[in-house]
Amino acid sequence: DSSDLASVKNYLSKNRVSPNIQYSGVAKGKNVFIIHLESLQQFMIDYKWDGQEVMPNLDKLYHENDTLSFDNFYNQVGQGKTADAELMLENSLFGLPEGSAMVTDGTTNTFQAAPAILSQKGYTTASFHGDVPSFWNRDNTYKSWGYDYFFSKSYYANADKAKYNLGYGMKDKIFLKDSAKYIEQLPQPFYAKLITVTNHYPYLIDSKNESIKKFDTGDSTVDPYVQTARYLDQSVGEFLSWLKKTGLDKNSMIVLYGDHYGISNNHKPAIAKLLGKKKVTNYDLANFQKVPFMIHMPGLKGGINHTYGGEIDVLPTLLNLLGVKNNDTIQFGQDLLATNRNQTVAFRNGDFVSPTYTKYGGDVYDSKTGKELKHLTTTQKAAVATLQNHVTTELSASDKVVNGDLLRFYQPKGFKKVIKSAYNYKKSAG
Ligand code: GP9
Ligand code: MN
């Protein structure tokens, strides 16, 4: 109700930071590709195995001068997994403590999402995914988010032939290749999100697509992860080559992100082996929640950015790069490039990481040294309490927005309400 909206706006007015003006509008009018790297974790960047780089294409992109790469970027998903990642990236709203907000609230809630914001700035917006449109209630939710197009399974003639082993969609190489013909027809500038899936639990791949041997941790669900990560990297490599061939790379900004962890915390012995440690602590597991986040654009002032941030921060970051005013929206993230940003990264369960303290799995650590703080001094207790209070307040304010559908009471200046009935994603006959 309106008092909830007032408390949310109060929280935001106290926590809003101005975006980095050095980057304002540097990508204005460019096409935007959002490449969703299924279950890819940051530890796999620059990872060597069997005498070779597991992901030569993503490693190369990560280190290029015109790529902004983030090495303290965390996934912040809850039970909604991919759906929570999509919600955060395109709305800067957290998923819910239980379940998936896209499923429970995607159809009926009012959103002011990236596709609607950019469509109203002259962009054509499209999402691509080889799975059925109903998975995670995407078809209904995308109408609430204002996607012009949603190319799902029925748009891909090769879908069944390229069936991914769990049935969630298509093998990424074929999916990305077959998406090209639709991308080429999109009026520019466009915003195109491409959702991969092959690197998804239980990471099975057919023998002809195997190009690196399994990890040897002895954990049967962890060991094939390297093979599907390599395959994902090859798929992205082929897609980037296609972009170069068409010249689309010249006038596009390419954003890549890992949506959430692939290897869960239930595989500690295997994680220890992969990290070259005797055993993993909750500090290691907190760091294991890092996922890749990269923004690549010819001429972009890139480099490795160490700011602590997460998926909630992506939308304000991209809108600033695209030169879209974003100072009166209800978004919980902060521009990752802003120099005075709050670097406390909230996990969905209330744990957090920050440049000073990490609180994960019931333990508190010094973030710089990784030392567990078993007995906090009064000063440390106060500092940790301040961070915890910020996280709890941020998460509950976001939950108020989603559970209370508060955006129906609020209209950012110049934003036009989305008319959901205007969208139809069915593949018309012929
Ligand atoms: C489903 C695919 C996988 O369409 O995106 O979703 P996840 O299981 O990662 O949430
Ligand atoms: Mn996922």
mmCIF file with all atom_site columns, N, CA and C in Angstrom, residues 277-341:
data_model
loop_
_atom_site.group_PDB
_atom_site.id
_atom_site.type_symbol
_atom_site.label_atom_id
_atom_site.label_alt_id
_atom_site.label_comp_id
_atom_site.label_asym_id
_atom_site.label_entity_id
_atom_site.label_seq_id
_atom_site.pdbx_PDB_ins_code
_atom_site.Cartn_x
_atom_site.Cartn_y
_atom_site.Cartn_z
_atom_site.occupancy
_atom_site.B_iso_or_equiv
_atom_site.pdbx_formal_charge
_atom_site.auth_seq_id
_atom_site.auth_comp_id
_atom_site.auth_asym_id
_atom_site.auth_atom_id
_atom_site.pdbx_PDB_model_num
ATOM 1   N N  . LYS A 1 277 ? 42.835 -26.326 -2.549  1.00 0.00 ? 277 LYS A N  1
ATOM 2   C CA . LYS A 1 277 ? 42.893 -26.147 -1.079  1.00 0.00 ? 277 LYS A CA 1
ATOM 3   C C  . LYS A 1 277 ? 42.642 -27.484 -0.392  1.00 0.00 ? 277 LYS A C  1
ATOM 4   N N  . LYS A 1 278 ? 43.152 -27.611 0.848   1.00 0.00 ? 278 LYS A N  1
ATOM 5   C CA . LYS A 1 278 ? 42.895 -28.867 1.590   1.00 0.00 ? 278 LYS A CA 1
ATOM 6   C C  . LYS A 1 278 ? 41.421 -28.940 1.963   1.00 0.00 ? 278 LYS A C  1
ATOM 7   N N  . LYS A 1 279 ? 40.860 -27.826 2.468   1.00 0.00 ? 279 LYS A N  1
ATOM 8   C CA . LYS A 1 279 ? 39.413 -27.819 2.731   1.00 0.00 ? 279 LYS A CA 1
ATOM 9   C C  . LYS A 1 279 ? 38.881 -26.419 2.472   1.00 0.00 ? 279 LYS A C  1
ATOM 10  N N  . VAL A 1 280 ? 37.576 -26.296 2.220   1.00 0.00 ? 280 VAL A N  1
ATOM 11  C CA . VAL A 1 280 ? 37.001 -24.976 1.946   1.00 0.00 ? 280 VAL A CA 1
ATOM 12  C C  . VAL A 1 280 ? 36.258 -24.478 3.181   1.00 0.00 ? 280 VAL A C  1
ATOM 13  N N  . THR A 1 281 ? 36.425 -23.199 3.446   1.00 0.00 ? 281 THR A N  1
ATOM 14  C CA . THR A 1 281 ? 35.699 -22.556 4.552   1.00 0.00 ? 281 THR A CA 1
ATOM 15  C C  . THR A 1 281 ? 34.476 -21.838 3.980   1.00 0.00 ? 281 THR A C  1
ATOM 16  N N  . ASN A 1 282 ? 33.663 -21.290 4.853   1.00 0.00 ? 282 ASN A N  1
ATOM 17  C CA . ASN A 1 282 ? 32.522 -20.506 4.370   1.00 0.00 ? 282 ASN A CA 1
ATOM 18  C C  . ASN A 1 282 ? 33.002 -19.251 3.645   1.00 0.00 ? 282 ASN A C  1
ATOM 19  N N  . TYR A 1 283 ? 34.195 -18.804 3.956   1.00 0.00 ? 283 TYR A N  1
ATOM 20  C CA . TYR A 1 283 ? 34.770 -17.662 3.218   1.00 0.00 ? 283 TYR A CA 1
ATOM 21  C C  . TYR A 1 283 ? 35.013 -18.069 1.762   1.00 0.00 ? 283 TYR A C  1
ATOM 22  N N  . ASP A 1 284 ? 35.560 -19.267 1.585   1.00 0.00 ? 284 ASP A N  1
ATOM 23  C CA . ASP A 1 284 ? 35.801 -19.753 0.209   1.00 0.00 ? 284 ASP A CA 1
ATOM 24  C C  . ASP A 1 284 ? 34.473 -19.911 -0.523  1.00 0.00 ? 284 ASP A C  1
ATOM 25  N N  . LEU A 1 285 ? 33.462 -20.423 0.210   1.00 0.00 ? 285 LEU A N  1
ATOM 26  C CA . LEU A 1 285 ? 32.156 -20.647 -0.437  1.00 0.00 ? 285 LEU A CA 1
ATOM 27  C C  . LEU A 1 285 ? 31.495 -19.325 -0.800  1.00 0.00 ? 285 LEU A C  1
ATOM 28  N N  . ALA A 1 286 ? 31.717 -18.294 0.008   1.00 0.00 ? 286 ALA A N  1
ATOM 29  C CA . ALA A 1 286 ? 31.172 -16.963 -0.326  1.00 0.00 ? 286 ALA A CA 1
ATOM 30  C C  . ALA A 1 286 ? 31.806 -16.484 -1.635  1.00 0.00 ? 286 ALA A C  1
ATOM 31  N N  . ASN A 1 287 ? 33.122 -16.642 -1.741  1.00 0.00 ? 287 ASN A N  1
ATOM 32  C CA . ASN A 1 287 ? 33.817 -16.229 -2.964  1.00 0.00 ? 287 ASN A CA 1
ATOM 33  C C  . ASN A 1 287 ? 33.424 -17.089 -4.153  1.00 0.00 ? 287 ASN A C  1
ATOM 34  N N  . PHE A 1 288 ? 33.021 -18.308 -3.858  1.00 0.00 ? 288 PHE A N  1
ATOM 35  C CA . PHE A 1 288 ? 32.632 -19.245 -4.926  1.00 0.00 ? 288 PHE A CA 1
ATOM 36  C C  . PHE A 1 288 ? 31.314 -18.815 -5.574  1.00 0.00 ? 288 PHE A C  1
ATOM 37  N N  . GLN A 1 289 ? 30.662 -17.833 -4.948  1.00 0.00 ? 289 GLN A N  1
ATOM 38  C CA . GLN A 1 289 ? 29.392 -17.321 -5.522  1.00 0.00 ? 289 GLN A CA 1
ATOM 39  C C  . GLN A 1 289 ? 29.646 -16.266 -6.598  1.00 0.00 ? 289 GLN A C  1
ATOM 40  N N  . LYS A 1 290 ? 30.936 -15.972 -6.842  1.00 0.00 ? 290 LYS A N  1
ATOM 41  C CA . LYS A 1 290 ? 31.226 -14.996 -7.897  1.00 0.00 ? 290 LYS A CA 1
ATOM 42  C C  . LYS A 1 290 ? 30.882 -15.588 -9.258  1.00 0.00 ? 290 LYS A C  1
ATOM 43  N N  . VAL A 1 291 ? 30.339 -14.734 -10.130 1.00 0.00 ? 291 VAL A N  1
ATOM 44  C CA . VAL A 1 291 ? 30.081 -15.157 -11.503 1.00 0.00 ? 291 VAL A CA 1
ATOM 45  C C  . VAL A 1 291 ? 30.706 -14.109 -12.425 1.00 0.00 ? 291 VAL A C  1
ATOM 46  N N  . PRO A 1 292 ? 31.015 -14.498 -13.657 1.00 0.00 ? 292 PRO A N  1
ATOM 47  C CA . PRO A 1 292 ? 31.591 -13.507 -14.575 1.00 0.00 ? 292 PRO A CA 1
ATOM 48  C C  . PRO A 1 292 ? 30.589 -12.408 -14.901 1.00 0.00 ? 292 PRO A C  1
ATOM 49  N N  . PHE A 1 293 ? 31.108 -11.182 -15.024 1.00 0.00 ? 293 PHE A N  1
ATOM 50  C CA . PHE A 1 293 ? 30.306 -10.085 -15.576 1.00 0.00 ? 293 PHE A CA 1
ATOM 51  C C  . PHE A 1 293 ? 31.237 -9.238  -16.426 1.00 0.00 ? 293 PHE A C  1
ATOM 52  N N  . MET A 1 294 ? 30.885 -9.105  -17.726 1.00 0.00 ? 294 MET A N  1
ATOM 53  C CA . MET A 1 294 ? 31.751 -8.357  -18.650 1.00 0.00 ? 294 MET A CA 1
ATOM 54  C C  . MET A 1 294 ? 30.894 -7.462  -19.543 1.00 0.00 ? 294 MET A C  1
ATOM 55  N N  . ILE A 1 295 ? 31.436 -6.313  -19.857 1.00 0.00 ? 295 ILE A N  1
ATOM 56  C CA . ILE A 1 295 ? 30.798 -5.403  -20.811 1.00 0.00 ? 295 ILE A CA 1
ATOM 57  C C  . ILE A 1 295 ? 31.840 -5.082  -21.872 1.00 0.00 ? 295 ILE A C  1
ATOM 58  N N  . HIS A 1 296 ? 31.581 -5.501  -23.095 1.00 0.00 ? 296 HIS A N  1
ATOM 59  C CA . HIS A 1 296 ? 32.565 -5.306  -24.168 1.00 0.00 ? 296 HIS A CA 1
ATOM 60  C C  . HIS A 1 296 ? 31.996 -4.405  -25.249 1.00 0.00 ? 296 HIS A C  1
ATOM 61  N N  . MET A 1 297 ? 32.781 -3.405  -25.620 1.00 0.00 ? 297 MET A N  1
ATOM 62  C CA . MET A 1 297 ? 32.363 -2.527  -26.723 1.00 0.00 ? 297 MET A CA 1
ATOM 63  C C  . MET A 1 297 ? 33.607 -1.886  -27.325 1.00 0.00 ? 297 MET A C  1
ATOM 64  N N  . PRO A 1 298 ? 33.759 -1.923  -28.640 1.00 0.00 ? 298 PRO A N  1
ATOM 65  C CA . PRO A 1 298 ? 34.931 -1.285  -29.239 1.00 0.00 ? 298 PRO A CA 1
ATOM 66  C C  . PRO A 1 298 ? 35.032 0.170   -28.768 1.00 0.00 ? 298 PRO A C  1
ATOM 67  N N  . GLY A 1 299 ? 36.191 0.533   -28.255 1.00 0.00 ? 299 GLY A N  1
ATOM 68  C CA . GLY A 1 299 ? 36.421 1.915   -27.818 1.00 0.00 ? 299 GLY A CA 1
ATOM 69  C C  . GLY A 1 299 ? 36.080 2.158   -26.366 1.00 0.00 ? 299 GLY A C  1
ATOM 70  N N  . LEU A 1 300 ? 35.517 1.125   -25.676 1.00 0.00 ? 300 LEU A N  1
ATOM 71  C CA . LEU A 1 300 ? 35.169 1.292   -24.256 1.00 0.00 ? 300 LEU A CA 1
ATOM 72  C C  . LEU A 1 300 ? 36.444 1.326   -23.424 1.00 0.00 ? 300 LEU A C  1
ATOM 73  N N  . LYS A 1 301 ? 36.483 2.227   -22.429 1.00 0.00 ? 301 LYS A N  1
ATOM 74  C CA . LYS A 1 301 ? 37.628 2.266   -21.518 1.00 0.00 ? 301 LYS A CA 1
ATOM 75  C C  . LYS A 1 301 ? 37.439 1.107   -20.542 1.00 0.00 ? 301 LYS A C  1
ATOM 76  N N  . GLY A 1 302 ? 38.089 -0.015  -20.839 1.00 0.00 ? 302 GLY A N  1
ATOM 77  C CA . GLY A 1 302 ? 37.836 -1.268  -20.088 1.00 0.00 ? 302 GLY A CA 1
ATOM 78  C C  . GLY A 1 302 ? 38.819 -1.466  -18.960 1.00 0.00 ? 302 GLY A C  1
ATOM 79  N N  . GLY A 1 303 ? 39.035 -2.711  -18.651 1.00 0.00 ? 303 GLY A N  1
ATOM 80  C CA . GLY A 1 303 ? 39.946 -3.073  -17.556 1.00 0.00 ? 303 GLY A CA 1
ATOM 81  C C  . GLY A 1 303 ? 39.230 -3.908  -16.519 1.00 0.00 ? 303 GLY A C  1
ATOM 82  N N  . ILE A 1 304 ? 40.014 -4.462  -15.590 1.00 0.00 ? 304 ILE A N  1
ATOM 83  C CA . ILE A 1 304 ? 39.419 -5.299  -14.527 1.00 0.00 ? 304 ILE A CA 1
ATOM 84  C C  . ILE A 1 304 ? 38.993 -4.364  -13.394 1.00 0.00 ? 304 ILE A C  1
ATOM 85  N N  . ASN A 1 305 ? 37.706 -4.390  -13.079 1.00 0.00 ? 305 ASN A N  1
ATOM 86  C CA . ASN A 1 305 ? 37.166 -3.520  -12.038 1.00 0.00 ? 305 ASN A CA 1
ATOM 87  C C  . ASN A 1 305 ? 36.917 -4.356  -10.793 1.00 0.00 ? 305 ASN A C  1
ATOM 88  N N  . HIS A 1 306 ? 37.486 -3.911  -9.651  1.00 0.00 ? 306 HIS A N  1
ATOM 89  C CA . HIS A 1 306 ? 37.432 -4.741  -8.431  1.00 0.00 ? 306 HIS A CA 1
ATOM 90  C C  . HIS A 1 306 ? 36.263 -4.398  -7.522  1.00 0.00 ? 306 HIS A C  1
ATOM 91  N N  . THR A 1 307 ? 35.372 -3.508  -7.970  1.00 0.00 ? 307 THR A N  1
ATOM 92  C CA . THR A 1 307 ? 34.285 -3.129  -7.078  1.00 0.00 ? 307 THR A CA 1
ATOM 93  C C  . THR A 1 307 ? 33.487 -4.367  -6.667  1.00 0.00 ? 307 THR A C  1
ATOM 94  N N  . TYR A 1 308 ? 33.013 -4.397  -5.424  1.00 0.00 ? 308 TYR A N  1
ATOM 95  C CA . TYR A 1 308 ? 32.154 -5.505  -4.987  1.00 0.00 ? 308 TYR A CA 1
ATOM 96  C C  . TYR A 1 308 ? 30.735 -5.168  -5.428  1.00 0.00 ? 308 TYR A C  1
ATOM 97  N N  . GLY A 1 309 ? 30.174 -6.059  -6.254  1.00 0.00 ? 309 GLY A N  1
ATOM 98  C CA . GLY A 1 309 ? 28.814 -5.800  -6.731  1.00 0.00 ? 309 GLY A CA 1
ATOM 99  C C  . GLY A 1 309 ? 28.139 -7.097  -7.122  1.00 0.00 ? 309 GLY A C  1
ATOM 100 N N  . GLY A 1 310 ? 26.945 -6.969  -7.728  1.00 0.00 ? 310 GLY A N  1
ATOM 101 C CA . GLY A 1 310 ? 26.219 -8.180  -8.099  1.00 0.00 ? 310 GLY A CA 1
ATOM 102 C C  . GLY A 1 310 ? 25.147 -7.898  -9.126  1.00 0.00 ? 310 GLY A C  1
ATOM 103 N N  . GLU A 1 311 ? 24.336 -8.923  -9.369  1.00 0.00 ? 311 GLU A N  1
ATOM 104 C CA . GLU A 1 311 ? 23.346 -8.879  -10.451 1.00 0.00 ? 311 GLU A CA 1
ATOM 105 C C  . GLU A 1 311 ? 22.349 -7.734  -10.278 1.00 0.00 ? 311 GLU A C  1
ATOM 106 N N  . ILE A 1 312 ? 22.108 -7.345  -9.015  1.00 0.00 ? 312 ILE A N  1
ATOM 107 C CA . ILE A 1 312 ? 21.142 -6.266  -8.757  1.00 0.00 ? 312 ILE A CA 1
ATOM 108 C C  . ILE A 1 312 ? 21.634 -4.931  -9.328  1.00 0.00 ? 312 ILE A C  1
ATOM 109 N N  . ASP A 1 313 ? 22.952 -4.840  -9.571  1.00 0.00 ? 313 ASP A N  1
ATOM 110 C CA . ASP A 1 313 ? 23.560 -3.567  -9.989  1.00 0.00 ? 313 ASP A CA 1
ATOM 111 C C  . ASP A 1 313 ? 23.646 -3.399  -11.509 1.00 0.00 ? 313 ASP A C  1
ATOM 112 N N  . VAL A 1 314 ? 23.282 -4.422  -12.264 1.00 0.00 ? 314 VAL A N  1
ATOM 113 C CA . VAL A 1 314 ? 23.526 -4.379  -13.713 1.00 0.00 ? 314 VAL A CA 1
ATOM 114 C C  . VAL A 1 314 ? 22.677 -3.324  -14.423 1.00 0.00 ? 314 VAL A C  1
ATOM 115 N N  . LEU A 1 315 ? 21.376 -3.258  -14.099 1.00 0.00 ? 315 LEU A N  1
ATOM 116 C CA . LEU A 1 315 ? 20.511 -2.344  -14.861 1.00 0.00 ? 315 LEU A CA 1
ATOM 117 C C  . LEU A 1 315 ? 20.937 -0.881  -14.747 1.00 0.00 ? 315 LEU A C  1
ATOM 118 N N  . PRO A 1 316 ? 21.171 -0.350  -13.541 1.00 0.00 ? 316 PRO A N  1
ATOM 119 C CA . PRO A 1 316 ? 21.615 1.050   -13.469 1.00 0.00 ? 316 PRO A CA 1
ATOM 120 C C  . PRO A 1 316 ? 22.932 1.274   -14.208 1.00 0.00 ? 316 PRO A C  1
ATOM 121 N N  . THR A 1 317 ? 23.790 0.242   -14.214 1.00 0.00 ? 317 THR A N  1
ATOM 122 C CA . THR A 1 317 ? 25.084 0.357   -14.905 1.00 0.00 ? 317 THR A CA 1
ATOM 123 C C  . THR A 1 317 ? 24.872 0.492   -16.410 1.00 0.00 ? 317 THR A C  1
ATOM 124 N N  . LEU A 1 318 ? 24.031 -0.385  -16.977 1.00 0.00 ? 318 LEU A N  1
ATOM 125 C CA . LEU A 1 318 ? 23.800 -0.376  -18.428 1.00 0.00 ? 318 LEU A CA 1
ATOM 126 C C  . LEU A 1 318 ? 23.047 0.876   -18.870 1.00 0.00 ? 318 LEU A C  1
ATOM 127 N N  . LEU A 1 319 ? 22.044 1.291   -18.071 1.00 0.00 ? 319 LEU A N  1
ATOM 128 C CA . LEU A 1 319 ? 21.274 2.477   -18.467 1.00 0.00 ? 319 LEU A CA 1
ATOM 129 C C  . LEU A 1 319 ? 22.157 3.713   -18.528 1.00 0.00 ? 319 LEU A C  1
ATOM 130 N N  . ASN A 1 320 ? 23.116 3.806   -17.619 1.00 0.00 ? 320 ASN A N  1
ATOM 131 C CA . ASN A 1 320 ? 24.034 4.947   -17.666 1.00 0.00 ? 320 ASN A CA 1
ATOM 132 C C  . ASN A 1 320 ? 24.897 4.883   -18.913 1.00 0.00 ? 320 ASN A C  1
ATOM 133 N N  . LEU A 1 321 ? 25.411 3.702   -19.234 1.00 0.00 ? 321 LEU A N  1
ATOM 134 C CA . LEU A 1 321 ? 26.243 3.552   -20.443 1.00 0.00 ? 321 LEU A CA 1
ATOM 135 C C  . LEU A 1 321 ? 25.426 3.919   -21.693 1.00 0.00 ? 321 LEU A C  1
ATOM 136 N N  . LEU A 1 322 ? 24.122 3.618   -21.651 1.00 0.00 ? 322 LEU A N  1
ATOM 137 C CA . LEU A 1 322 ? 23.274 3.861   -22.824 1.00 0.00 ? 322 LEU A CA 1
ATOM 138 C C  . LEU A 1 322 ? 22.731 5.288   -22.847 1.00 0.00 ? 322 LEU A C  1
ATOM 139 N N  . GLY A 1 323 ? 23.078 6.073   -21.830 1.00 0.00 ? 323 GLY A N  1
ATOM 140 C CA . GLY A 1 323 ? 22.648 7.478   -21.799 1.00 0.00 ? 323 GLY A CA 1
ATOM 141 C C  . GLY A 1 323 ? 21.178 7.639   -21.475 1.00 0.00 ? 323 GLY A C  1
ATOM 142 N N  . VAL A 1 324 ? 20.626 6.649   -20.745 1.00 0.00 ? 324 VAL A N  1
ATOM 143 C CA . VAL A 1 324 ? 19.204 6.721   -20.370 1.00 0.00 ? 324 VAL A CA 1
ATOM 144 C C  . VAL A 1 324 ? 19.097 7.223   -18.928 1.00 0.00 ? 324 VAL A C  1
ATOM 145 N N  . LYS A 1 325 ? 18.386 8.342   -18.741 1.00 0.00 ? 325 LYS A N  1
ATOM 146 C CA . LYS A 1 325 ? 18.213 8.911   -17.405 1.00 0.00 ? 325 LYS A CA 1
ATOM 147 C C  . LYS A 1 325 ? 17.536 7.882   -16.509 1.00 0.00 ? 325 LYS A C  1
ATOM 148 N N  . ASN A 1 326 ? 18.055 7.746   -15.299 1.00 0.00 ? 326 ASN A N  1
ATOM 149 C CA . ASN A 1 326 ? 17.561 6.677   -14.423 1.00 0.00 ? 326 ASN A CA 1
ATOM 150 C C  . ASN A 1 326 ? 17.554 7.128   -12.961 1.00 0.00 ? 326 ASN A C  1
ATOM 151 N N  . ASN A 1 327 ? 17.209 8.411   -12.734 1.00 0.00 ? 327 ASN A N  1
ATOM 152 C CA . ASN A 1 327 ? 17.363 8.905   -11.349 1.00 0.00 ? 327 ASN A CA 1
ATOM 153 C C  . ASN A 1 327 ? 16.061 8.876   -10.548 1.00 0.00 ? 327 ASN A C  1
ATOM 154 N N  . ASP A 1 328 ? 14.979 8.412   -11.138 1.00 0.00 ? 328 ASP A N  1
ATOM 155 C CA . ASP A 1 328 ? 13.738 8.380   -10.324 1.00 0.00 ? 328 ASP A CA 1
ATOM 156 C C  . ASP A 1 328 ? 13.019 7.040   -10.489 1.00 0.00 ? 328 ASP A C  1
ATOM 157 N N  . THR A 1 329 ? 13.789 6.007   -10.776 1.00 0.00 ? 329 THR A N  1
ATOM 158 C CA . THR A 1 329 ? 13.153 4.682   -10.902 1.00 0.00 ? 329 THR A CA 1
ATOM 159 C C  . THR A 1 329 ? 13.255 3.945   -9.570  1.00 0.00 ? 329 THR A C  1
ATOM 160 N N  . ILE A 1 330 ? 12.466 2.887   -9.436  1.00 0.00 ? 330 ILE A N  1
ATOM 161 C CA . ILE A 1 330 ? 12.558 2.075   -8.213  1.00 0.00 ? 330 ILE A CA 1
ATOM 162 C C  . ILE A 1 330 ? 13.421 0.860   -8.544  1.00 0.00 ? 330 ILE A C  1
ATOM 163 N N  . GLN A 1 331 ? 14.717 1.030   -8.338  1.00 0.00 ? 331 GLN A N  1
ATOM 164 C CA . GLN A 1 331 ? 15.708 -0.008  -8.611  1.00 0.00 ? 331 GLN A CA 1
ATOM 165 C C  . GLN A 1 331 ? 16.659 -0.065  -7.409  1.00 0.00 ? 331 GLN A C  1
ATOM 166 N N  . PHE A 1 332 ? 17.067 -1.279  -7.019  1.00 0.00 ? 332 PHE A N  1
ATOM 167 C CA . PHE A 1 332 ? 17.855 -1.436  -5.797  1.00 0.00 ? 332 PHE A CA 1
ATOM 168 C C  . PHE A 1 332 ? 19.358 -1.454  -6.036  1.00 0.00 ? 332 PHE A C  1
ATOM 169 N N  . GLY A 1 333 ? 19.748 -1.527  -7.323  1.00 0.00 ? 333 GLY A N  1
ATOM 170 C CA . GLY A 1 333 ? 21.175 -1.571  -7.609  1.00 0.00 ? 333 GLY A CA 1
ATOM 171 C C  . GLY A 1 333 ? 21.784 -0.191  -7.746  1.00 0.00 ? 333 GLY A C  1
ATOM 172 N N  . GLN A 1 334 ? 23.099 -0.181  -7.842  1.00 0.00 ? 334 GLN A N  1
ATOM 173 C CA . GLN A 1 334 ? 23.840 1.069   -8.029  1.00 0.00 ? 334 GLN A CA 1
ATOM 174 C C  . GLN A 1 334 ? 24.845 0.856   -9.170  1.00 0.00 ? 334 GLN A C  1
ATOM 175 N N  . ASP A 1 335 ? 25.088 1.912   -9.944  1.00 0.00 ? 335 ASP A N  1
ATOM 176 C CA . ASP A 1 335 ? 26.045 1.821   -11.052 1.00 0.00 ? 335 ASP A CA 1
ATOM 177 C C  . ASP A 1 335 ? 27.369 1.222   -10.555 1.00 0.00 ? 335 ASP A C  1
ATOM 178 N N  . LEU A 1 336 ? 27.769 0.128   -11.179 1.00 0.00 ? 336 LEU A N  1
ATOM 179 C CA . LEU A 1 336 ? 29.011 -0.565  -10.780 1.00 0.00 ? 336 LEU A CA 1
ATOM 180 C C  . LEU A 1 336 ? 30.237 0.313   -11.014 1.00 0.00 ? 336 LEU A C  1
ATOM 181 N N  . LEU A 1 337 ? 30.076 1.349   -11.854 1.00 0.00 ? 337 LEU A N  1
ATOM 182 C CA . LEU A 1 337 ? 31.232 2.197   -12.192 1.00 0.00 ? 337 LEU A CA 1
ATOM 183 C C  . LEU A 1 337 ? 31.274 3.455   -11.341 1.00 0.00 ? 337 LEU A C  1
ATOM 184 N N  . ALA A 1 338 ? 30.224 3.658   -10.539 1.00 0.00 ? 338 ALA A N  1
ATOM 185 C CA . ALA A 1 338 ? 30.200 4.837   -9.646  1.00 0.00 ? 338 ALA A CA 1
ATOM 186 C C  . ALA A 1 338 ? 31.290 4.664   -8.601  1.00 0.00 ? 338 ALA A C  1
ATOM 187 N N  . THR A 1 339 ? 31.982 5.763   -8.291  1.00 0.00 ? 339 THR A N  1
ATOM 188 C CA . THR A 1 339 ? 33.136 5.623   -7.389  1.00 0.00 ? 339 THR A CA 1
ATOM 189 C C  . THR A 1 339 ? 32.721 5.659   -5.924  1.00 0.00 ? 339 THR A C  1
ATOM 190 N N  . ASN A 1 340 ? 31.493 6.110   -5.641  1.00 0.00 ? 340 ASN A N  1
ATOM 191 C CA . ASN A 1 340 ? 31.098 6.216   -4.230  1.00 0.00 ? 340 ASN A CA 1
ATOM 192 C C  . ASN A 1 340 ? 29.969 5.246   -3.890  1.00 0.00 ? 340 ASN A C  1
ATOM 193 N N  . ARG A 1 341 ? 29.980 4.118   -4.565  1.00 0.00 ? 341 ARG A N  1
ATOM 194 C CA . ARG A 1 341 ? 28.874 3.177   -4.381  1.00 0.00 ? 341 ARG A CA 1
ATOM 195 C C  . ARG A 1 341 ? 29.036 2.360   -3.106  1.00 0.00 ? 341 ARG A C  1
#
